[in-house]
Coordinates of C-alpha atoms and ligand atoms in Angstrom, one line a residue:
M1 CA -135.6 -37.6 35.3
S2 CA -138.9 -36.0 34.3
V3 CA -140.0 -36.2 30.7
P4 CA -142.0 -32.9 29.9
F5 CA -144.4 -33.1 27.0
L6 CA -142.5 -30.8 24.9
D7 CA -139.1 -28.8 25.9
L8 CA -139.5 -25.5 24.1
Q9 CA -136.6 -23.7 26.0
A10 CA -134.3 -26.3 24.8
A11 CA -135.5 -25.3 21.2
T12 CA -134.4 -21.7 21.9
A13 CA -131.4 -22.6 23.6
E14 CA -130.2 -24.6 20.7
L15 CA -130.7 -21.8 18.2
R16 CA -130.1 -18.8 20.4
S17 CA -127.2 -17.2 19.0
E18 CA -128.9 -17.2 15.4
I19 CA -132.2 -16.1 17.1
D20 CA -130.4 -13.2 18.8
G21 CA -128.9 -12.0 15.3
A22 CA -132.2 -12.1 13.8
V23 CA -133.9 -10.1 16.6
A24 CA -130.9 -7.7 16.4
R25 CA -131.6 -7.3 12.8
V26 CA -135.2 -6.4 13.2
L27 CA -134.4 -3.9 16.0
A28 CA -131.9 -2.2 13.8
S29 CA -134.1 -2.4 10.8
G30 CA -136.9 -0.2 11.8
W31 CA -139.3 -2.4 10.2
Y32 CA -141.7 -3.3 13.1
V33 CA -144.8 -4.1 10.7
G34 CA -144.3 -5.8 7.6
G35 CA -141.1 -5.0 5.4
P36 CA -138.2 -7.2 4.2
E37 CA -138.0 -10.0 7.2
V38 CA -141.8 -10.8 6.5
S39 CA -141.1 -11.0 2.5
A40 CA -138.1 -13.0 3.0
F41 CA -139.8 -15.6 5.3
E42 CA -142.8 -15.7 3.1
E43 CA -140.7 -16.3 0.0
A44 CA -138.6 -19.1 1.9
F45 CA -141.6 -20.9 3.2
A46 CA -143.4 -20.8 -0.2
G47 CA -140.2 -22.3 -1.6
Y48 CA -140.0 -25.0 1.3
S49 CA -143.7 -26.0 0.8
G50 CA -143.8 -25.9 -3.1
A51 CA -146.3 -23.2 -3.3
G52 CA -146.2 -20.2 -5.8
H53 CA -147.3 -17.9 -2.8
C54 CA -147.1 -17.4 1.1
V55 CA -148.9 -14.8 3.0
G56 CA -148.1 -14.3 6.4
V57 CA -151.0 -13.5 9.0
G58 CA -151.5 -13.2 12.8
N59 CA -152.0 -16.8 13.7
G60 CA -153.4 -20.1 12.3
L61 CA -157.0 -19.4 13.1
D62 CA -156.9 -16.2 10.8
A63 CA -155.0 -18.1 8.3
L64 CA -158.0 -20.5 8.0
H65 CA -160.5 -17.8 8.4
L66 CA -158.9 -15.5 5.8
A67 CA -158.4 -18.1 3.3
L68 CA -162.4 -19.1 3.6
R69 CA -163.1 -15.5 3.1
A70 CA -160.6 -15.3 0.1
M71 CA -162.7 -18.1 -1.3
G72 CA -165.8 -16.3 -1.0
V73 CA -167.3 -18.5 1.6
G74 CA -169.9 -16.9 3.8
P75 CA -173.4 -17.3 5.0
G76 CA -175.4 -20.0 3.9
D77 CA -172.7 -21.9 2.8
E78 CA -171.6 -25.1 3.9
V79 CA -167.7 -26.4 4.8
I80 CA -167.0 -30.2 5.3
L81 CA -164.4 -31.0 7.6
A82 CA -163.6 -33.8 10.4
S83 CA -165.6 -34.3 13.3
N84 CA -162.3 -35.2 15.3
G85 CA -160.2 -32.1 15.1
Y86 CA -159.1 -28.9 17.0
I87 CA -161.7 -26.4 17.6
A88 CA -160.0 -23.7 15.6
T89 CA -160.7 -25.3 12.4
V90 CA -164.4 -25.3 13.1
L91 CA -164.2 -21.7 14.5
A92 CA -162.8 -20.7 11.3
V93 CA -165.7 -21.9 9.4
S94 CA -168.1 -20.1 11.8
M95 CA -166.3 -16.8 11.8
V96 CA -167.1 -16.3 8.0
G97 CA -170.8 -17.4 9.1
A98 CA -170.8 -20.6 7.1
T99 CA -172.1 -24.0 8.5
P100 CA -169.5 -26.5 9.7
V101 CA -170.5 -29.9 8.2
L102 CA -168.5 -32.5 10.5
V103 CA -167.8 -35.8 9.0
E104 CA -166.3 -38.7 10.6
P105 CA -162.6 -39.4 10.3
D106 CA -161.1 -42.9 9.1
P107 CA -160.4 -44.4 12.7
R108 CA -157.1 -45.8 11.8
T109 CA -155.4 -42.5 10.4
H110 CA -157.5 -40.0 12.5
N111 CA -158.2 -37.6 9.0
L112 CA -160.9 -37.0 7.0
D113 CA -162.6 -40.2 5.6
P114 CA -162.8 -39.5 1.7
E115 CA -165.3 -42.0 1.3
L116 CA -167.7 -40.3 3.6
V117 CA -167.1 -36.8 2.4
E118 CA -169.2 -37.2 -0.8
A119 CA -172.2 -38.4 0.9
A120 CA -172.0 -34.9 3.2
I121 CA -172.0 -33.0 -0.1
T122 CA -175.1 -30.7 -0.5
P123 CA -175.8 -27.8 -2.9
R124 CA -174.7 -25.5 -0.3
T125 CA -171.3 -27.1 0.2
R126 CA -168.3 -24.8 -1.0
V127 CA -165.1 -26.2 0.6
I128 CA -163.6 -29.3 1.7
L129 CA -161.5 -28.7 4.7
P130 CA -159.2 -31.6 5.7
T131 CA -156.7 -31.2 8.5
H132 CA -153.4 -32.8 8.3
L133 CA -154.0 -34.0 12.1
Y134 CA -151.0 -34.8 14.0
G135 CA -148.6 -34.1 11.4
Q136 CA -149.9 -36.8 9.2
A137 CA -151.2 -36.0 5.5
A138 CA -154.8 -36.6 4.7
D139 CA -155.3 -38.5 1.9
L140 CA -155.6 -35.6 -0.7
D141 CA -155.7 -37.1 -3.9
P142 CA -159.3 -38.8 -3.4
L143 CA -160.5 -35.4 -1.6
M144 CA -159.0 -33.4 -4.7
E145 CA -160.9 -35.7 -7.0
V146 CA -164.4 -35.2 -5.2
A147 CA -163.8 -31.5 -4.9
R148 CA -162.8 -31.4 -8.7
R149 CA -166.0 -33.4 -9.4
H150 CA -168.5 -31.1 -7.2
G151 CA -166.7 -27.8 -8.2
L152 CA -165.5 -27.3 -4.6
R153 CA -162.5 -25.9 -3.3
L154 CA -160.0 -27.8 -1.0
L155 CA -158.5 -25.8 2.0
E156 CA -155.9 -27.7 4.1
D157 CA -155.4 -27.1 7.7
A158 CA -151.7 -27.8 8.0
A159 CA -151.4 -26.2 11.3
Q160 CA -149.6 -29.5 12.6
A161 CA -147.9 -30.7 9.6
H162 CA -145.0 -28.5 8.6
G163 CA -142.5 -30.7 6.6
A164 CA -145.0 -33.9 6.4
R165 CA -145.1 -35.5 2.9
Y166 CA -148.0 -36.8 0.7
K167 CA -146.8 -39.2 -1.8
G168 CA -143.3 -37.8 -1.8
R169 CA -144.2 -34.1 -2.0
R170 CA -144.2 -31.4 1.1
I171 CA -147.7 -30.4 2.0
G172 CA -148.2 -26.9 1.1
G173 CA -148.5 -26.6 -2.7
A174 CA -151.3 -29.0 -3.8
G175 CA -154.8 -27.6 -2.6
D176 CA -156.5 -24.4 -3.4
A177 CA -154.9 -23.0 -0.2
V178 CA -153.0 -24.4 2.6
A179 CA -153.3 -22.8 6.3
W180 CA -150.5 -22.8 8.9
S181 CA -150.0 -22.0 12.5
F182 CA -146.8 -21.0 14.0
Y183 CA -147.9 -21.5 17.5
P184 CA -145.0 -21.9 19.5
S185 CA -145.4 -25.6 20.3
K186 CA -145.7 -26.3 16.3
N187 CA -143.1 -28.1 14.4
L188 CA -142.2 -24.7 12.9
G189 CA -143.2 -22.5 16.1
A190 CA -142.6 -18.8 16.4
L191 CA -141.8 -17.3 19.7
G192 CA -145.2 -15.9 20.0
D193 CA -148.4 -16.2 17.5
G194 CA -148.1 -16.5 13.7
G195 CA -149.6 -18.0 11.0
A196 CA -149.5 -18.1 7.0
V197 CA -151.4 -19.3 4.1
T198 CA -149.7 -20.7 1.1
T199 CA -151.4 -21.0 -2.3
N200 CA -150.8 -21.4 -6.0
D201 CA -153.6 -18.9 -6.8
P202 CA -152.5 -15.5 -6.9
L203 CA -156.0 -14.2 -6.6
I204 CA -156.3 -15.9 -3.6
A205 CA -153.0 -14.7 -2.1
Q206 CA -153.8 -11.1 -3.0
R207 CA -157.1 -11.2 -1.3
I208 CA -155.9 -12.9 1.9
R209 CA -153.2 -10.0 1.9
T210 CA -155.7 -7.3 1.5
L211 CA -158.3 -8.7 4.0
G212 CA -155.5 -9.0 6.5
N213 CA -154.5 -5.4 6.1
Y214 CA -158.1 -3.6 7.0
G215 CA -159.3 -4.7 3.3
S216 CA -156.7 -2.3 1.9
H217 CA -154.4 -2.8 -0.8
R218 CA -153.4 0.6 -1.4
R219 CA -153.0 2.8 1.7
Y220 CA -156.4 4.5 3.0
V221 CA -158.5 3.0 0.3
N222 CA -160.6 0.1 1.8
E223 CA -162.3 -2.2 -1.0
V224 CA -163.4 -4.7 1.5
R225 CA -164.1 -4.7 5.3
G226 CA -161.0 -6.4 6.5
L227 CA -159.0 -7.0 9.7
N228 CA -155.7 -6.6 11.2
S229 CA -154.0 -10.0 11.1
R230 CA -150.2 -9.9 9.9
L231 CA -147.1 -12.0 10.6
D232 CA -145.0 -9.9 13.2
P233 CA -141.5 -9.2 11.5
M234 CA -139.9 -10.3 14.7
Q235 CA -141.7 -13.6 14.2
A236 CA -140.9 -13.7 10.7
A237 CA -137.0 -13.3 11.4
I238 CA -137.1 -15.9 14.1
L239 CA -139.3 -18.4 11.7
S240 CA -136.7 -17.8 9.0
V241 CA -133.9 -19.1 11.4
K242 CA -135.9 -22.0 12.4
L243 CA -137.2 -22.9 9.0
R244 CA -133.5 -23.7 8.2
H245 CA -133.5 -26.5 11.0
L246 CA -136.9 -27.8 10.3
D247 CA -136.1 -30.8 8.4
D248 CA -133.3 -31.8 11.1
W249 CA -135.8 -31.4 13.8
N250 CA -138.5 -33.3 11.9
R251 CA -135.8 -36.0 11.6
R252 CA -135.3 -36.2 15.2
R253 CA -139.1 -36.4 16.0
A254 CA -139.2 -39.4 13.3
A255 CA -136.5 -41.1 14.8
V256 CA -138.5 -41.2 18.3
A257 CA -141.5 -42.3 16.4
K258 CA -140.0 -44.9 15.3
R259 CA -138.4 -46.0 18.6
Y260 CA -142.0 -45.9 20.1
L261 CA -143.4 -48.0 17.3
N262 CA -140.9 -50.5 17.6
A263 CA -140.8 -50.5 21.4
L264 CA -144.6 -50.3 22.2
A265 CA -145.8 -52.7 19.6
G266 CA -147.6 -55.4 21.7
R267 CA -148.0 -53.5 24.6
G268 CA -151.7 -53.2 24.9
L269 CA -151.8 -49.8 23.1
E270 CA -153.2 -48.9 19.4
L271 CA -150.3 -47.3 18.1
P272 CA -150.3 -44.6 15.1
F273 CA -151.1 -46.2 11.6
V274 CA -149.2 -44.7 9.1
P275 CA -150.2 -45.6 5.5
D276 CA -147.3 -45.8 2.9
W277 CA -148.0 -42.8 1.1
T278 CA -147.5 -40.4 4.0
E279 CA -144.4 -39.4 5.9
P280 CA -145.7 -37.7 8.9
A281 CA -144.1 -34.6 10.2
W282 CA -144.6 -36.1 13.8
H283 CA -146.0 -33.3 15.4
L284 CA -147.8 -35.7 18.2
F285 CA -147.4 -39.2 18.9
V286 CA -151.1 -40.3 19.9
V287 CA -151.8 -43.6 21.0
Q288 CA -154.9 -45.2 21.9
S289 CA -155.8 -46.9 25.2
D290 CA -159.1 -48.8 26.7
A291 CA -157.6 -47.8 30.0
R292 CA -156.5 -44.1 29.4
E293 CA -156.6 -42.9 33.0
A294 CA -154.4 -45.8 34.3
L295 CA -152.0 -45.0 31.6
Q296 CA -151.6 -41.4 32.0
R297 CA -151.6 -42.1 35.9
A298 CA -148.9 -44.6 35.6
L299 CA -146.9 -42.5 33.3
A300 CA -147.2 -39.3 35.6
N301 CA -146.0 -41.4 38.6
A302 CA -142.9 -42.3 36.5
G303 CA -142.4 -38.6 35.7
V304 CA -144.0 -38.6 32.3
E305 CA -146.2 -35.7 31.2
T306 CA -148.9 -36.8 28.7
L307 CA -151.7 -34.7 27.1
I308 CA -154.9 -35.2 25.5
H309 CA -155.8 -34.1 21.7
Y310 CA -158.6 -33.6 22.1
P311 CA -160.5 -34.7 25.1
I312 CA -164.0 -33.2 24.0
P313 CA -164.8 -33.2 20.1
P314 CA -166.2 -30.0 18.8
H315 CA -169.8 -31.2 18.4
R316 CA -169.9 -31.5 22.5
Q317 CA -168.5 -28.3 23.0
Q318 CA -170.7 -25.9 24.7
A319 CA -169.8 -23.4 21.8
Y320 CA -171.5 -25.6 19.2
A321 CA -174.4 -26.7 21.2
D322 CA -176.4 -25.4 18.5
L323 CA -175.4 -28.0 16.1
A324 CA -177.9 -29.9 17.9
L325 CA -176.9 -33.4 16.8
P326 CA -178.3 -36.4 18.0
E327 CA -176.9 -38.5 20.5
G328 CA -174.6 -40.8 18.9
A329 CA -174.4 -39.1 15.6
L330 CA -170.6 -38.9 15.3
P331 CA -169.4 -42.1 17.3
I332 CA -165.8 -42.4 15.6
A333 CA -165.2 -38.9 17.0
D334 CA -166.7 -39.8 20.6
R335 CA -164.6 -43.1 20.6
L336 CA -161.4 -41.3 19.7
A337 CA -161.8 -38.5 22.1
G338 CA -162.2 -41.2 25.1
R339 CA -159.3 -43.3 23.8
V340 CA -156.6 -41.0 22.6
V341 CA -153.2 -39.9 24.6
S342 CA -150.4 -38.3 23.4
L343 CA -146.8 -39.4 24.3
P344 CA -144.0 -36.8 24.7
I345 CA -142.0 -36.2 21.3
G346 CA -140.0 -33.5 19.8
P347 CA -136.6 -32.5 18.6
H348 CA -135.1 -32.2 22.0
I349 CA -136.2 -35.2 24.0
S350 CA -133.2 -37.3 24.8
D351 CA -132.7 -41.0 24.3
E352 CA -133.0 -41.6 27.9
Q353 CA -136.3 -39.9 28.2
V354 CA -137.7 -41.9 25.4
G355 CA -136.5 -45.2 27.2
Q356 CA -138.2 -43.7 30.4
V357 CA -141.4 -43.6 28.6
V358 CA -141.1 -46.8 27.1
T359 CA -140.0 -48.5 30.5
A360 CA -143.1 -46.9 32.1
V361 CA -145.7 -48.3 29.3
T362 CA -144.0 -51.7 29.3
A363 CA -144.2 -52.1 33.2
L364 CA -148.0 -51.1 33.4
H365 CA -148.5 -53.6 30.4
R366 CA -146.9 -56.3 32.4
Q367 CA -148.8 -55.5 35.4
A368 CA -151.9 -55.8 33.4
A369 CA -151.0 -59.0 31.8
Ligands
PLP401 C1 -155.3 -28.1 13.7 C2 -155.2 -26.7 14.2 N1 -155.8 -25.9 13.2 C3 -155.7 -24.7 13.6 C4 -155.0 -24.2 14.7 C5 -154.9 -22.9 15.1 O1 -153.5 -22.4 15.3 P1 -153.2 -20.9 16.2 O2 -153.2 -21.4 17.5 O3 -152.1 -20.3 15.7 O4 -154.7 -20.0 15.8 C6 -154.2 -25.2 15.4 C7 -153.4 -24.8 16.5 O5 -153.4 -24.1 17.6 C8 -154.1 -26.5 15.2 O6 -153.7 -27.5 15.7

C-alpha cells in the first residue's frame, strides 16, 4: 500500500455531492465574479475565525501583499518576519517595496521568537509579520505587546493555520490583520487558488477590498492604483461547503498527530514541540532528523511519500541574493532547512497508512540502534 503525502482526491470525493450542489448553484446564479456566494463565505469565515471582517482575495500571497499595502507599508519601510518560512511571506514584503528583516525562529516551535524581535526593531520598522507555521500558533501575546509598545502593526500569516487556536481562541481575530491562503492543499483548501484577509479594522478591510478591485470602490472611479485580486465565486461556494467540515477534518489531523507523537517518541527523531497554549491545526507534521536523506529513502522504499518544508531558506534563495547576509547570519534557519522532513498527514490518511509510516520509521531506528 502506498501512502501519498496528502490525498486531495479523497477530500473532494467525500464532499462530492455537496460540492456539485455548490457548483451548480454558481452556474445557475449568473454571478461569475463577486456576488452573494463570495459575501456568504466572507461572512461565514469572519464568524469562524472571530474577526469582524473578511475580504476574499485571489490567493494567499495577495492577502499578505494587500494587507501590507492597506497598512500603508511601502519603500523605505521594514517588516520583521521569521527566517525559516515559506518564500511567499517574504515576497509579499518585497512586492510593496519594503525590506524584509529576517529574524530567527524559536528552534523548538519553528515560529518567530518574540525575544529576538525587539532587538531587530529600527526606526523604519512598520510591521511584525509572524507565520503560524505548520499550523501551530506563533506566540501572539508577547509579539502584540512588543508591537504595541513600538507603535507597530501586527500582520499574521495564517496560510497554514485554519482552525488553529492560541490560548483557546481561534487564529484570525486578534492582530491588526490576518492573511489566509486557500491553496488546495491547505486545511481549508479551494479547488484552485484563493485567499482572504480577516481583520477587526473596518478601514483595513475597506482598503483591501478597494486595492483588490483596481483601486476602485465605486465603478470607474479609481482612488488608488490597485490590482485585480478577488476571491472567485466558484471557489467561495466550494469553500463554504468545506468550512462546514473543517473542524471535523482538523480533529482527524489531530488524531493522526497524536498517534505519531506517541508511536515515534524515542525513535531517533526530534518530534514537533507543542506549547500548552496552542492547539495546532496540524497542517504539517514536521520532524527533525540528523540523517534526513536516509529517513526519506527508507520511507520511500516503504511506499511513504515525504516532503521538505522548506529545503532552502529565503536568505539562501537566488531571488534574495541582494540581502547579502554574511555566512552564518541565520544559523537556526540553516539548521532547520537541513533537518526538517514532513510526514504524511491529512483528514483522509487511514489508520493502516499511519501504521505503515510508523513501522517504516521504527524499522529504520532499529537498524540504526
Ligand atoms: C505560510 C504561507 N504563506 C503564504 C502562502 C501563499 O499562499 P498562496 O499559495 O495562496 O499564494 C503559503 C502557501 O502557499 C504559505 O504556506
